[in-house]
Amino acid sequence: MPIVSWCDEYSVNVGEIDIQHQKMLEIVNNLHTAVEECRDKSILKGLLIELVDFTHLHFSTEERYMNEYDFPGSENHKNEHKVLLQHLDNLVAAVSSGRYPTFCSDYDVSSDWFLFHVSNSDKNLGNYLNTKGVT
Ligand SMILES: [Fe+2]
Ligand SMILES: [Fe+2]
């Protein structure tokens, strides 16, 4: 069962960013399903690495928009990105060292972070970009 389903209220009204958020949620849900089904740690690690790689791509997309359109909140926003990347790195290290049992609760922190960040910081960025004519 998906931990989080995409709904329109998560939209930041910038197409490229919305599509990437949907892809991130898809990976997050695959990861959650793998944990629920007690899949092998190598599968979890593969999904986590997929999430880390895609998150890097996504953050560089948002940060490119921030730089291109001189977004005034970019410093705080970029710092929030660093926090999630650090958290994901910690999860990869934990799974690599065999910490399966606590993985699920650690992992839920990631999905909460994601939704909070999208609903607040990314929406602020989207609103700003909309004022610059970006959708
Ligand atoms: Fe962001
Ligand atoms: Fe985002």
JSON list of C-alpha atoms and ligand atoms in Angstrom, two decimals:
[
{"chain": "A", "resi": 1, "resn": "MET", "atom": "CA", "xyz": [0.00, 0.00, 0.00]},
{"chain": "A", "resi": 2, "resn": "PRO", "atom": "CA", "xyz": [1.44, 3.44, -0.89]},
{"chain": "A", "resi": 3, "resn": "ILE", "atom": "CA", "xyz": [2.58, 5.45, 2.12]},
{"chain": "A", "resi": 4, "resn": "VAL", "atom": "CA", "xyz": [1.73, 8.68, 0.30]},
{"chain": "A", "resi": 5, "resn": "SER", "atom": "CA", "xyz": [-0.39, 9.12, -2.81]},
{"chain": "A", "resi": 6, "resn": "TRP", "atom": "CA", "xyz": [0.04, 12.11, -5.06]},
{"chain": "A", "resi": 7, "resn": "CYS", "atom": "CA", "xyz": [-2.80, 14.59, -4.97]},
{"chain": "A", "resi": 8, "resn": "ASP", "atom": "CA", "xyz": [-3.27, 17.97, -6.61]},
{"chain": "A", "resi": 9, "resn": "GLU", "atom": "CA", "xyz": [-2.75, 19.87, -3.36]},
{"chain": "A", "resi": 10, "resn": "TYR", "atom": "CA", "xyz": [0.96, 18.89, -3.55]},
{"chain": "A", "resi": 11, "resn": "SER", "atom": "CA", "xyz": [1.29, 20.70, -6.87]},
{"chain": "A", "resi": 12, "resn": "VAL", "atom": "CA", "xyz": [3.66, 23.68, -6.89]},
{"chain": "A", "resi": 13, "resn": "ASN", "atom": "CA", "xyz": [2.29, 24.74, -10.29]},
{"chain": "A", "resi": 14, "resn": "VAL", "atom": "CA", "xyz": [5.59, 24.27, -12.12]},
{"chain": "A", "resi": 15, "resn": "GLY", "atom": "CA", "xyz": [5.33, 21.28, -14.46]},
{"chain": "A", "resi": 16, "resn": "GLU", "atom": "CA", "xyz": [8.93, 20.06, -14.36]},
{"chain": "A", "resi": 17, "resn": "ILE", "atom": "CA", "xyz": [9.03, 20.17, -10.55]},
{"chain": "A", "resi": 18, "resn": "ASP", "atom": "CA", "xyz": [5.61, 18.48, -10.15]},
{"chain": "A", "resi": 19, "resn": "ILE", "atom": "CA", "xyz": [6.64, 15.62, -12.45]},
{"chain": "A", "resi": 20, "resn": "GLN", "atom": "CA", "xyz": [9.83, 15.08, -10.45]},
{"chain": "A", "resi": 21, "resn": "HIS", "atom": "CA", "xyz": [7.92, 15.14, -7.15]},
{"chain": "A", "resi": 22, "resn": "GLN", "atom": "CA", "xyz": [5.60, 12.45, -8.51]},
{"chain": "A", "resi": 23, "resn": "LYS", "atom": "CA", "xyz": [8.59, 10.34, -9.50]},
{"chain": "A", "resi": 24, "resn": "MET", "atom": "CA", "xyz": [10.14, 10.78, -6.03]},
{"chain": "A", "resi": 25, "resn": "LEU", "atom": "CA", "xyz": [6.89, 9.67, -4.40]},
{"chain": "A", "resi": 26, "resn": "GLU", "atom": "CA", "xyz": [6.80, 6.63, -6.67]},
{"chain": "A", "resi": 27, "resn": "ILE", "atom": "CA", "xyz": [10.28, 5.59, -5.47]},
{"chain": "A", "resi": 28, "resn": "VAL", "atom": "CA", "xyz": [9.34, 6.37, -1.85]},
{"chain": "A", "resi": 29, "resn": "ASN", "atom": "CA", "xyz": [6.26, 4.15, -2.18]},
{"chain": "A", "resi": 30, "resn": "ASN", "atom": "CA", "xyz": [8.26, 1.33, -3.79]},
{"chain": "A", "resi": 31, "resn": "LEU", "atom": "CA", "xyz": [10.70, 1.55, -0.90]},
{"chain": "A", "resi": 32, "resn": "HIS", "atom": "CA", "xyz": [7.90, 1.47, 1.65]},
{"chain": "A", "resi": 33, "resn": "THR", "atom": "CA", "xyz": [6.32, -1.56, -0.02]},
{"chain": "A", "resi": 34, "resn": "ALA", "atom": "CA", "xyz": [9.70, -3.33, -0.03]},
{"chain": "A", "resi": 35, "resn": "VAL", "atom": "CA", "xyz": [10.03, -2.69, 3.72]},
{"chain": "A", "resi": 36, "resn": "GLU", "atom": "CA", "xyz": [6.47, -3.90, 4.38]},
{"chain": "A", "resi": 37, "resn": "GLU", "atom": "CA", "xyz": [7.18, -7.07, 2.43]},
{"chain": "A", "resi": 38, "resn": "CYS", "atom": "CA", "xyz": [10.49, -7.59, 4.29]},
{"chain": "A", "resi": 39, "resn": "ARG", "atom": "CA", "xyz": [12.39, -7.70, 1.02]},
{"chain": "A", "resi": 40, "resn": "ASP", "atom": "CA", "xyz": [16.10, -8.42, 1.00]},
{"chain": "A", "resi": 41, "resn": "LYS", "atom": "CA", "xyz": [18.39, -5.61, 2.18]},
{"chain": "A", "resi": 42, "resn": "SER", "atom": "CA", "xyz": [20.09, -5.53, -1.22]},
{"chain": "A", "resi": 43, "resn": "ILE", "atom": "CA", "xyz": [16.73, -4.59, -2.78]},
{"chain": "A", "resi": 44, "resn": "LEU", "atom": "CA", "xyz": [16.16, -1.87, -0.17]},
{"chain": "A", "resi": 45, "resn": "LYS", "atom": "CA", "xyz": [19.64, -0.53, -0.74]},
{"chain": "A", "resi": 46, "resn": "GLY", "atom": "CA", "xyz": [19.05, -0.44, -4.51]},
{"chain": "A", "resi": 47, "resn": "LEU", "atom": "CA", "xyz": [15.81, 1.51, -4.06]},
{"chain": "A", "resi": 48, "resn": "LEU", "atom": "CA", "xyz": [17.45, 3.87, -1.59]},
{"chain": "A", "resi": 49, "resn": "ILE", "atom": "CA", "xyz": [20.28, 4.56, -4.01]},
{"chain": "A", "resi": 50, "resn": "GLU", "atom": "CA", "xyz": [17.70, 5.18, -6.75]},
{"chain": "A", "resi": 51, "resn": "LEU", "atom": "CA", "xyz": [16.00, 7.66, -4.40]},
{"chain": "A", "resi": 52, "resn": "VAL", "atom": "CA", "xyz": [19.30, 9.36, -3.53]},
{"chain": "A", "resi": 53, "resn": "ASP", "atom": "CA", "xyz": [20.28, 9.68, -7.21]},
{"chain": "A", "resi": 54, "resn": "PHE", "atom": "CA", "xyz": [16.88, 11.02, -8.21]},
{"chain": "A", "resi": 55, "resn": "THR", "atom": "CA", "xyz": [16.81, 13.41, -5.25]},
{"chain": "A", "resi": 56, "resn": "HIS", "atom": "CA", "xyz": [20.16, 14.86, -6.34]},
{"chain": "A", "resi": 57, "resn": "LEU", "atom": "CA", "xyz": [18.75, 15.38, -9.84]},
{"chain": "A", "resi": 58, "resn": "HIS", "atom": "CA", "xyz": [15.58, 16.95, -8.46]},
{"chain": "A", "resi": 59, "resn": "PHE", "atom": "CA", "xyz": [17.38, 19.32, -6.08]},
{"chain": "A", "resi": 60, "resn": "SER", "atom": "CA", "xyz": [19.71, 20.45, -8.84]},
{"chain": "A", "resi": 61, "resn": "THR", "atom": "CA", "xyz": [16.63, 21.21, -10.98]},
{"chain": "A", "resi": 62, "resn": "GLU", "atom": "CA", "xyz": [15.06, 23.36, -8.25]},
{"chain": "A", "resi": 63, "resn": "GLU", "atom": "CA", "xyz": [18.37, 25.05, -7.48]},
{"chain": "A", "resi": 64, "resn": "ARG", "atom": "CA", "xyz": [18.88, 25.84, -11.17]},
{"chain": "A", "resi": 65, "resn": "TYR", "atom": "CA", "xyz": [15.49, 27.63, -11.15]},
{"chain": "A", "resi": 66, "resn": "MET", "atom": "CA", "xyz": [16.46, 29.47, -7.94]},
{"chain": "A", "resi": 67, "resn": "ASN", "atom": "CA", "xyz": [19.72, 30.69, -9.47]},
{"chain": "A", "resi": 68, "resn": "GLU", "atom": "CA", "xyz": [18.21, 31.54, -12.84]},
{"chain": "A", "resi": 69, "resn": "TYR", "atom": "CA", "xyz": [15.37, 33.60, -11.36]},
{"chain": "A", "resi": 70, "resn": "ASP", "atom": "CA", "xyz": [17.25, 35.00, -8.35]},
{"chain": "A", "resi": 71, "resn": "PHE", "atom": "CA", "xyz": [14.96, 33.39, -5.76]},
{"chain": "A", "resi": 72, "resn": "PRO", "atom": "CA", "xyz": [15.33, 35.37, -2.48]},
{"chain": "A", "resi": 73, "resn": "GLY", "atom": "CA", "xyz": [14.81, 32.32, -0.19]},
{"chain": "A", "resi": 74, "resn": "SER", "atom": "CA", "xyz": [17.43, 30.18, -1.87]},
{"chain": "A", "resi": 75, "resn": "GLU", "atom": "CA", "xyz": [19.89, 29.91, 1.01]},
{"chain": "A", "resi": 76, "resn": "ASN", "atom": "CA", "xyz": [17.38, 28.43, 3.48]},
{"chain": "A", "resi": 77, "resn": "HIS", "atom": "CA", "xyz": [15.84, 26.25, 0.81]},
{"chain": "A", "resi": 78, "resn": "LYS", "atom": "CA", "xyz": [19.21, 24.80, -0.23]},
{"chain": "A", "resi": 79, "resn": "ASN", "atom": "CA", "xyz": [20.03, 24.11, 3.42]},
{"chain": "A", "resi": 80, "resn": "GLU", "atom": "CA", "xyz": [16.80, 22.10, 3.75]},
{"chain": "A", "resi": 81, "resn": "HIS", "atom": "CA", "xyz": [17.88, 20.07, 0.73]},
{"chain": "A", "resi": 82, "resn": "LYS", "atom": "CA", "xyz": [21.21, 19.34, 2.40]},
{"chain": "A", "resi": 83, "resn": "VAL", "atom": "CA", "xyz": [19.39, 18.02, 5.50]},
{"chain": "A", "resi": 84, "resn": "LEU", "atom": "CA", "xyz": [17.41, 15.49, 3.46]},
{"chain": "A", "resi": 85, "resn": "LEU", "atom": "CA", "xyz": [20.47, 14.36, 1.50]},
{"chain": "A", "resi": 86, "resn": "GLN", "atom": "CA", "xyz": [22.32, 13.82, 4.78]},
{"chain": "A", "resi": 87, "resn": "HIS", "atom": "CA", "xyz": [19.37, 11.85, 6.12]},
{"chain": "A", "resi": 88, "resn": "LEU", "atom": "CA", "xyz": [19.26, 9.68, 3.00]},
{"chain": "A", "resi": 89, "resn": "ASP", "atom": "CA", "xyz": [23.02, 9.09, 3.20]},
{"chain": "A", "resi": 90, "resn": "ASN", "atom": "CA", "xyz": [22.55, 7.96, 6.81]},
{"chain": "A", "resi": 91, "resn": "LEU", "atom": "CA", "xyz": [19.82, 5.54, 5.70]},
{"chain": "A", "resi": 92, "resn": "VAL", "atom": "CA", "xyz": [22.05, 4.06, 3.00]},
{"chain": "A", "resi": 93, "resn": "ALA", "atom": "CA", "xyz": [24.81, 3.61, 5.57]},
{"chain": "A", "resi": 94, "resn": "ALA", "atom": "CA", "xyz": [22.37, 2.04, 8.05]},
{"chain": "A", "resi": 95, "resn": "VAL", "atom": "CA", "xyz": [21.03, -0.46, 5.53]},
{"chain": "A", "resi": 96, "resn": "SER", "atom": "CA", "xyz": [24.56, -1.20, 4.31]},
{"chain": "A", "resi": 97, "resn": "SER", "atom": "CA", "xyz": [25.53, -2.14, 7.86]},
{"chain": "A", "resi": 98, "resn": "GLY", "atom": "CA", "xyz": [22.50, -4.41, 8.29]},
{"chain": "A", "resi": 99, "resn": "ARG", "atom": "CA", "xyz": [20.11, -2.19, 10.27]},
{"chain": "A", "resi": 100, "resn": "TYR", "atom": "CA", "xyz": [16.91, -3.54, 8.78]},
{"chain": "A", "resi": 101, "resn": "PRO", "atom": "CA", "xyz": [14.57, -3.55, 11.83]},
{"chain": "A", "resi": 102, "resn": "THR", "atom": "CA", "xyz": [14.62, 0.19, 12.54]},
{"chain": "A", "resi": 103, "resn": "PHE", "atom": "CA", "xyz": [14.67, 1.10, 8.88]},
{"chain": "A", "resi": 104, "resn": "CYS", "atom": "CA", "xyz": [10.91, 1.59, 8.57]},
{"chain": "A", "resi": 105, "resn": "SER", "atom": "CA", "xyz": [10.67, 4.24, 11.28]},
{"chain": "A", "resi": 106, "resn": "ASP", "atom": "CA", "xyz": [13.78, 5.98, 9.94]},
{"chain": "A", "resi": 107, "resn": "TYR", "atom": "CA", "xyz": [12.26, 5.86, 6.53]},
{"chain": "A", "resi": 108, "resn": "ASP", "atom": "CA", "xyz": [8.98, 7.44, 7.62]},
{"chain": "A", "resi": 109, "resn": "VAL", "atom": "CA", "xyz": [10.99, 10.47, 8.70]},
{"chain": "A", "resi": 110, "resn": "SER", "atom": "CA", "xyz": [11.98, 10.87, 5.05]},
{"chain": "A", "resi": 111, "resn": "SER", "atom": "CA", "xyz": [8.43, 10.83, 3.76]},
{"chain": "A", "resi": 112, "resn": "ASP", "atom": "CA", "xyz": [7.31, 13.30, 6.44]},
{"chain": "A", "resi": 113, "resn": "TRP", "atom": "CA", "xyz": [10.21, 15.57, 5.54]},
{"chain": "A", "resi": 114, "resn": "PHE", "atom": "CA", "xyz": [9.34, 15.30, 1.87]},
{"chain": "A", "resi": 115, "resn": "LEU", "atom": "CA", "xyz": [5.69, 16.28, 2.35]},
{"chain": "A", "resi": 116, "resn": "PHE", "atom": "CA", "xyz": [6.52, 19.13, 4.73]},
{"chain": "A", "resi": 117, "resn": "HIS", "atom": "CA", "xyz": [9.18, 20.50, 2.39]},
{"chain": "A", "resi": 118, "resn": "VAL", "atom": "CA", "xyz": [6.97, 20.21, -0.72]},
{"chain": "A", "resi": 119, "resn": "SER", "atom": "CA", "xyz": [3.97, 21.78, 1.03]},
{"chain": "A", "resi": 120, "resn": "ASN", "atom": "CA", "xyz": [5.95, 24.72, 2.36]},
{"chain": "A", "resi": 121, "resn": "SER", "atom": "CA", "xyz": [9.35, 25.49, 0.81]},
{"chain": "A", "resi": 122, "resn": "ASP", "atom": "CA", "xyz": [8.67, 24.12, -2.68]},
{"chain": "A", "resi": 123, "resn": "LYS", "atom": "CA", "xyz": [5.29, 25.85, -2.81]},
{"chain": "A", "resi": 124, "resn": "ASN", "atom": "CA", "xyz": [6.99, 29.13, -1.93]},
{"chain": "A", "resi": 125, "resn": "LEU", "atom": "CA", "xyz": [9.47, 28.55, -4.74]},
{"chain": "A", "resi": 126, "resn": "GLY", "atom": "CA", "xyz": [6.63, 27.64, -7.13]},
{"chain": "A", "resi": 127, "resn": "ASN", "atom": "CA", "xyz": [4.68, 30.78, -6.24]},
{"chain": "A", "resi": 128, "resn": "TYR", "atom": "CA", "xyz": [7.77, 32.89, -6.85]},
{"chain": "A", "resi": 129, "resn": "LEU", "atom": "CA", "xyz": [8.47, 31.22, -10.19]},
{"chain": "A", "resi": 130, "resn": "ASN", "atom": "CA", "xyz": [4.84, 31.74, -11.21]},
{"chain": "A", "resi": 131, "resn": "THR", "atom": "CA", "xyz": [5.31, 35.48, -10.70]},
{"chain": "A", "resi": 132, "resn": "LYS", "atom": "CA", "xyz": [8.22, 35.24, -13.16]},
{"chain": "A", "resi": 133, "resn": "GLY", "atom": "CA", "xyz": [5.99, 33.52, -15.71]},
{"chain": "A", "resi": 134, "resn": "VAL", "atom": "CA", "xyz": [7.36, 30.00, -15.10]},
{"chain": "A", "resi": 135, "resn": "THR", "atom": "CA", "xyz": [4.76, 27.23, -14.93]},
{"chain": "B", "resi": 1, "resn": "FE", "atom": "FE", "xyz": [12.99, 21.89, -2.57]},
{"chain": "B", "resi": 2, "resn": "FE", "atom": "FE", "xyz": [11.15, 19.50, -4.35]}
]
